[in-house]
PDB file of C-alpha atoms in Angstrom:
ATOM      1  CA  UNK A   1     150.056 137.593 125.552  1.00  0.00           C
ATOM      2  CA  UNK A   2     147.575 134.871 126.450  1.00  0.00           C
ATOM      3  CA  UNK A   3     146.931 134.744 130.189  1.00  0.00           C
ATOM      4  CA  UNK A   4     147.793 131.034 130.248  1.00  0.00           C
ATOM      5  CA  UNK A   5     151.279 131.408 128.745  1.00  0.00           C
ATOM      6  CA  UNK A   6     152.920 132.506 131.970  1.00  0.00           C
ATOM      7  CA  UNK A   7     151.340 130.109 134.445  1.00  0.00           C
ATOM      8  CA  UNK A   8     150.180 126.610 135.041  1.00  0.00           C
ATOM      9  CA  UNK A   9     146.562 125.831 134.275  1.00  0.00           C
ATOM     10  CA  UNK A  10     144.009 123.312 135.425  1.00  0.00           C
ATOM     11  CA  UNK A  11     141.863 122.129 132.502  1.00  0.00           C
ATOM     12  CA  UNK A  12     138.543 120.286 132.504  1.00  0.00           C
ATOM     13  CA  UNK A  13     137.849 118.369 129.310  1.00  0.00           C
ATOM     14  CA  UNK A  14     134.282 117.182 128.735  1.00  0.00           C
ATOM     15  CA  UNK A  15     132.893 114.573 126.347  1.00  0.00           C
ATOM     16  CA  UNK A  16     129.190 115.480 126.495  1.00  0.00           C
ATOM     17  CA  UNK A  17     126.387 112.948 126.495  1.00  0.00           C
ATOM     18  CA  UNK A  18     122.992 112.584 128.119  1.00  0.00           C
ATOM     19  CA  UNK A  19     123.359 109.061 129.500  1.00  0.00           C
ATOM     20  CA  UNK A  20     127.120 109.316 130.045  1.00  0.00           C
ATOM     21  CA  UNK A  21     129.207 112.486 130.164  1.00  0.00           C
ATOM     22  CA  UNK A  22     132.942 111.939 130.339  1.00  0.00           C
ATOM     23  CA  UNK A  23     135.217 114.302 132.242  1.00  0.00           C
ATOM     24  CA  UNK A  24     138.968 114.595 132.522  1.00  0.00           C
ATOM     25  CA  UNK A  25     140.907 117.107 134.591  1.00  0.00           C
ATOM     26  CA  UNK A  26     144.579 117.683 133.907  1.00  0.00           C
ATOM     27  CA  UNK A  27     147.083 120.251 135.049  1.00  0.00           C
ATOM     28  CA  UNK A  28     149.629 121.858 132.792  1.00  0.00           C
ATOM     29  CA  UNK A  29     152.853 122.383 134.719  1.00  0.00           C
ATOM     30  CA  UNK A  30     155.185 124.055 132.264  1.00  0.00           C
ATOM     31  CA  UNK A  31     155.651 121.484 129.505  1.00  0.00           C
ATOM     32  CA  UNK A  32     154.274 118.620 131.641  1.00  0.00           C
ATOM     33  CA  UNK A  33     150.683 117.452 131.712  1.00  0.00           C
ATOM     34  CA  UNK A  34     149.549 115.754 134.913  1.00  0.00           C
ATOM     35  CA  UNK A  35     146.299 113.845 135.410  1.00  0.00           C
ATOM     36  CA  UNK A  36     144.172 115.091 138.303  1.00  0.00           C
ATOM     37  CA  UNK A  37     140.856 113.221 137.962  1.00  0.00           C
ATOM     38  CA  UNK A  38     138.764 111.514 135.321  1.00  0.00           C
ATOM     39  CA  UNK A  39     135.594 109.497 135.064  1.00  0.00           C
ATOM     40  CA  UNK A  40     131.995 109.693 133.945  1.00  0.00           C
ATOM     41  CA  UNK A  41     128.740 111.238 135.078  1.00  0.00           C
ATOM     42  CA  UNK A  42     125.917 108.749 134.487  1.00  0.00           C
ATOM     43  CA  UNK A  43     122.198 109.408 134.388  1.00  0.00           C
ATOM     44  CA  UNK A  44     119.572 106.634 134.474  1.00  0.00           C
ATOM     45  CA  UNK A  45     117.732 105.867 131.234  1.00  0.00           C
ATOM     46  CA  UNK A  46     114.304 106.274 132.850  1.00  0.00           C
ATOM     47  CA  UNK A  47     115.057 109.721 134.273  1.00  0.00           C
ATOM     48  CA  UNK A  48     113.314 112.667 132.610  1.00  0.00           C
ATOM     49  CA  UNK A  49     115.460 115.067 130.561  1.00  0.00           C
ATOM     50  CA  UNK A  50     115.358 118.047 132.963  1.00  0.00           C
ATOM     51  CA  UNK A  51     116.432 115.836 135.881  1.00  0.00           C
ATOM     52  CA  UNK A  52     119.262 114.334 133.825  1.00  0.00           C
ATOM     53  CA  UNK A  53     120.486 117.807 132.864  1.00  0.00           C
ATOM     54  CA  UNK A  54     120.276 118.978 136.480  1.00  0.00           C
ATOM     55  CA  UNK A  55     122.347 115.986 137.613  1.00  0.00           C
ATOM     56  CA  UNK A  56     125.005 116.668 134.950  1.00  0.00           C
ATOM     57  CA  UNK A  57     125.053 120.384 135.813  1.00  0.00           C
ATOM     58  CA  UNK A  58     125.432 119.678 139.543  1.00  0.00           C
ATOM     59  CA  UNK A  59     128.252 117.197 138.925  1.00  0.00           C
ATOM     60  CA  UNK A  60     130.123 119.616 136.633  1.00  0.00           C
ATOM     61  CA  UNK A  61     129.699 122.412 139.201  1.00  0.00           C
ATOM     62  CA  UNK A  62     131.161 120.135 141.880  1.00  0.00           C
ATOM     63  CA  UNK A  63     134.151 119.252 139.659  1.00  0.00           C
ATOM     64  CA  UNK A  64     134.813 122.903 138.779  1.00  0.00           C
ATOM     65  CA  UNK A  65     134.689 123.946 142.435  1.00  0.00           C
ATOM     66  CA  UNK A  66     136.513 120.989 143.988  1.00  0.00           C
ATOM     67  CA  UNK A  67     139.392 121.031 141.515  1.00  0.00           C
ATOM     68  CA  UNK A  68     139.553 124.824 141.005  1.00  0.00           C
ATOM     69  CA  UNK A  69     139.477 124.525 137.231  1.00  0.00           C
ATOM     70  CA  UNK A  70     140.928 127.433 135.200  1.00  0.00           C
ATOM     71  CA  UNK A  71     139.531 126.596 131.777  1.00  0.00           C
ATOM     72  CA  UNK A  72     137.056 124.226 130.141  1.00  0.00           C
ATOM     73  CA  UNK A  73     137.125 122.462 126.779  1.00  0.00           C
ATOM     74  CA  UNK A  74     134.505 120.315 125.062  1.00  0.00           C
ATOM     75  CA  UNK A  75     134.371 118.260 121.924  1.00  0.00           C
ATOM     76  CA  UNK A  76     132.396 120.034 119.199  1.00  0.00           C
ATOM     77  CA  UNK A  77     128.981 118.574 118.539  1.00  0.00           C
ATOM     78  CA  UNK A  78     129.065 116.645 115.267  1.00  0.00           C
ATOM     79  CA  UNK A  79     126.096 114.543 114.196  1.00  0.00           C
ATOM     80  CA  UNK A  80     124.911 113.965 110.675  1.00  0.00           C
ATOM     81  CA  UNK A  81     122.270 111.274 111.120  1.00  0.00           C
ATOM     82  CA  UNK A  82     120.401 111.444 114.414  1.00  0.00           C
ATOM     83  CA  UNK A  83     119.058 114.908 115.155  1.00  0.00           C
ATOM     84  CA  UNK A  84     117.353 113.730 118.365  1.00  0.00           C
ATOM     85  CA  UNK A  85     120.733 112.715 119.762  1.00  0.00           C
ATOM     86  CA  UNK A  86     122.242 115.982 118.550  1.00  0.00           C
ATOM     87  CA  UNK A  87     119.604 118.040 120.389  1.00  0.00           C
ATOM     88  CA  UNK A  88     120.064 115.986 123.537  1.00  0.00           C
ATOM     89  CA  UNK A  89     123.853 116.356 123.502  1.00  0.00           C
ATOM     90  CA  UNK A  90     123.468 120.053 122.681  1.00  0.00           C
ATOM     91  CA  UNK A  91     121.423 120.508 125.848  1.00  0.00           C
ATOM     92  CA  UNK A  92     124.150 118.755 127.828  1.00  0.00           C
ATOM     93  CA  UNK A  93     126.759 121.115 126.405  1.00  0.00           C
ATOM     94  CA  UNK A  94     124.489 123.984 127.422  1.00  0.00           C
ATOM     95  CA  UNK A  95     124.382 123.010 131.095  1.00  0.00           C
ATOM     96  CA  UNK A  96     128.147 122.416 131.115  1.00  0.00           C
ATOM     97  CA  UNK A  97     128.738 125.885 129.652  1.00  0.00           C
ATOM     98  CA  UNK A  98     126.304 127.416 132.138  1.00  0.00           C
ATOM     99  CA  UNK A  99     128.305 125.946 135.028  1.00  0.00           C
ATOM    100  CA  UNK A 100     131.524 127.414 133.602  1.00  0.00           C
ATOM    101  CA  UNK A 101     129.997 130.798 132.717  1.00  0.00           C
ATOM    102  CA  UNK A 102     128.616 131.284 136.219  1.00  0.00           C
ATOM    103  CA  UNK A 103     132.172 130.886 137.511  1.00  0.00           C
ATOM    104  CA  UNK A 104     133.834 133.045 134.870  1.00  0.00           C
ATOM    105  CA  UNK A 105     135.700 130.041 133.463  1.00  0.00           C
ATOM    106  CA  UNK A 106     136.640 130.379 129.777  1.00  0.00           C
ATOM    107  CA  UNK A 107     135.606 127.695 127.286  1.00  0.00           C
ATOM    108  CA  UNK A 108     136.871 126.354 123.972  1.00  0.00           C
ATOM    109  CA  UNK A 109     135.584 123.594 121.734  1.00  0.00           C
ATOM    110  CA  UNK A 110     137.494 121.318 119.385  1.00  0.00           C
ATOM    111  CA  UNK A 111     136.424 119.067 116.543  1.00  0.00           C
ATOM    112  CA  UNK A 112     136.980 115.325 116.978  1.00  0.00           C
ATOM    113  CA  UNK A 113     139.590 115.490 114.184  1.00  0.00           C
ATOM    114  CA  UNK A 114     141.488 118.304 115.954  1.00  0.00           C
ATOM    115  CA  UNK A 115     141.490 116.338 119.223  1.00  0.00           C
ATOM    116  CA  UNK A 116     142.863 113.205 117.542  1.00  0.00           C
ATOM    117  CA  UNK A 117     145.436 115.266 115.649  1.00  0.00           C
ATOM    118  CA  UNK A 118     146.659 116.884 118.881  1.00  0.00           C
ATOM    119  CA  UNK A 119     146.839 113.613 120.817  1.00  0.00           C
ATOM    120  CA  UNK A 120     147.857 111.014 118.222  1.00  0.00           C
ATOM    121  CA  UNK A 121     149.183 113.134 115.366  1.00  0.00           C
ATOM    122  CA  UNK A 122     146.561 111.739 112.990  1.00  0.00           C
ATOM    123  CA  UNK A 123     142.994 113.039 112.715  1.00  0.00           C
ATOM    124  CA  UNK A 124     141.646 109.641 111.681  1.00  0.00           C
ATOM    125  CA  UNK A 125     142.950 107.775 114.740  1.00  0.00           C
ATOM    126  CA  UNK A 126     140.704 105.175 116.362  1.00  0.00           C
ATOM    127  CA  UNK A 127     139.673 105.063 120.036  1.00  0.00           C
ATOM    128  CA  UNK A 128     142.371 102.541 121.004  1.00  0.00           C
ATOM    129  CA  UNK A 129     145.101 104.773 119.548  1.00  0.00           C
ATOM    130  CA  UNK A 130     143.728 107.776 121.442  1.00  0.00           C
ATOM    131  CA  UNK A 131     143.571 105.793 124.704  1.00  0.00           C
ATOM    132  CA  UNK A 132     147.122 104.517 124.231  1.00  0.00           C
ATOM    133  CA  UNK A 133     148.502 108.008 123.625  1.00  0.00           C
ATOM    134  CA  UNK A 134     146.580 109.510 126.558  1.00  0.00           C
ATOM    135  CA  UNK A 135     148.067 106.786 128.758  1.00  0.00           C
ATOM    136  CA  UNK A 136     151.570 107.690 127.519  1.00  0.00           C
ATOM    137  CA  UNK A 137     151.154 111.479 127.606  1.00  0.00           C
ATOM    138  CA  UNK A 138     149.716 111.500 131.128  1.00  0.00           C
ATOM    139  CA  UNK A 139     151.857 108.666 132.515  1.00  0.00           C
ATOM    140  CA  UNK A 140     148.881 106.515 133.493  1.00  0.00           C
ATOM    141  CA  UNK A 141     149.413 102.884 134.510  1.00  0.00           C
ATOM    142  CA  UNK A 142     146.739 101.692 132.078  1.00  0.00           C
ATOM    143  CA  UNK A 143     144.641 103.187 129.299  1.00  0.00           C
ATOM    144  CA  UNK A 144     141.879 105.374 130.734  1.00  0.00           C
ATOM    145  CA  UNK A 145     138.442 103.816 130.819  1.00  0.00           C
ATOM    146  CA  UNK A 146     135.594 104.064 129.964  1.00  0.00           C
ATOM    147  CA  UNK A 147     135.830 105.570 126.467  1.00  0.00           C
ATOM    148  CA  UNK A 148     133.948 108.719 127.501  1.00  0.00           C
ATOM    149  CA  UNK A 149     136.549 109.510 130.181  1.00  0.00           C
ATOM    150  CA  UNK A 150     139.410 108.829 127.749  1.00  0.00           C
ATOM    151  CA  UNK A 151     137.799 111.139 125.191  1.00  0.00           C
ATOM    152  CA  UNK A 152     137.399 113.874 127.815  1.00  0.00           C
ATOM    153  CA  UNK A 153     141.077 113.578 128.776  1.00  0.00           C
ATOM    154  CA  UNK A 154     141.959 113.810 125.081  1.00  0.00           C
ATOM    155  CA  UNK A 155     139.951 117.047 124.789  1.00  0.00           C
ATOM    156  CA  UNK A 156     141.804 118.452 127.817  1.00  0.00           C
ATOM    157  CA  UNK A 157     145.188 117.470 126.335  1.00  0.00           C
ATOM    158  CA  UNK A 158     144.218 119.051 123.003  1.00  0.00           C
ATOM    159  CA  UNK A 159     143.336 122.277 124.810  1.00  0.00           C
ATOM    160  CA  UNK A 160     146.595 122.216 126.774  1.00  0.00           C
ATOM    161  CA  UNK A 161     148.524 121.930 123.502  1.00  0.00           C
ATOM    162  CA  UNK A 162     146.704 124.864 121.908  1.00  0.00           C
ATOM    163  CA  UNK A 163     146.740 127.232 124.894  1.00  0.00           C
ATOM    164  CA  UNK A 164     149.148 130.050 124.213  1.00  0.00           C
ATOM    165  CA  UNK A 165     148.801 129.669 120.450  1.00  0.00           C
ATOM    166  CA  UNK A 166     145.214 130.939 120.344  1.00  0.00           C
ATOM    167  CA  UNK A 167     144.472 134.322 118.774  1.00  0.00           C
TER     168      UNK A 167
END
């Protein structure tokens, strides 16, 4: 039996990026999903890479502690053209995972197609469709914004749907 099957869970979804990292925290209450917090962590363009990573790490640590997160999910890194961006985003994922690991918080990653499939029912959905469905699923007054926060909420919803069905 998965440890999440018998209890509610607080989930942090992360859409990693160096300039902007989206986050979305939801709580699974039985079959209901409730929004807790969402937004973005921004780092200035002129800031050196180690300082940017430290700022992202500190912000993720604060979110994990403040909201007593049970589990973390990220979107799987998928780049085919720009390896510099891929390395940069990979480093961001690393500091996010470090924050979770130091707290004993489990982590899962999902492909963009799997996230869209879980939220919209179609792996080729566009951003507007994902935002619309996140608004509906979480009972938000308006579509979540910016895109990075909406994507992070979508990752959290995807994880909530797969918890309990994992091997």
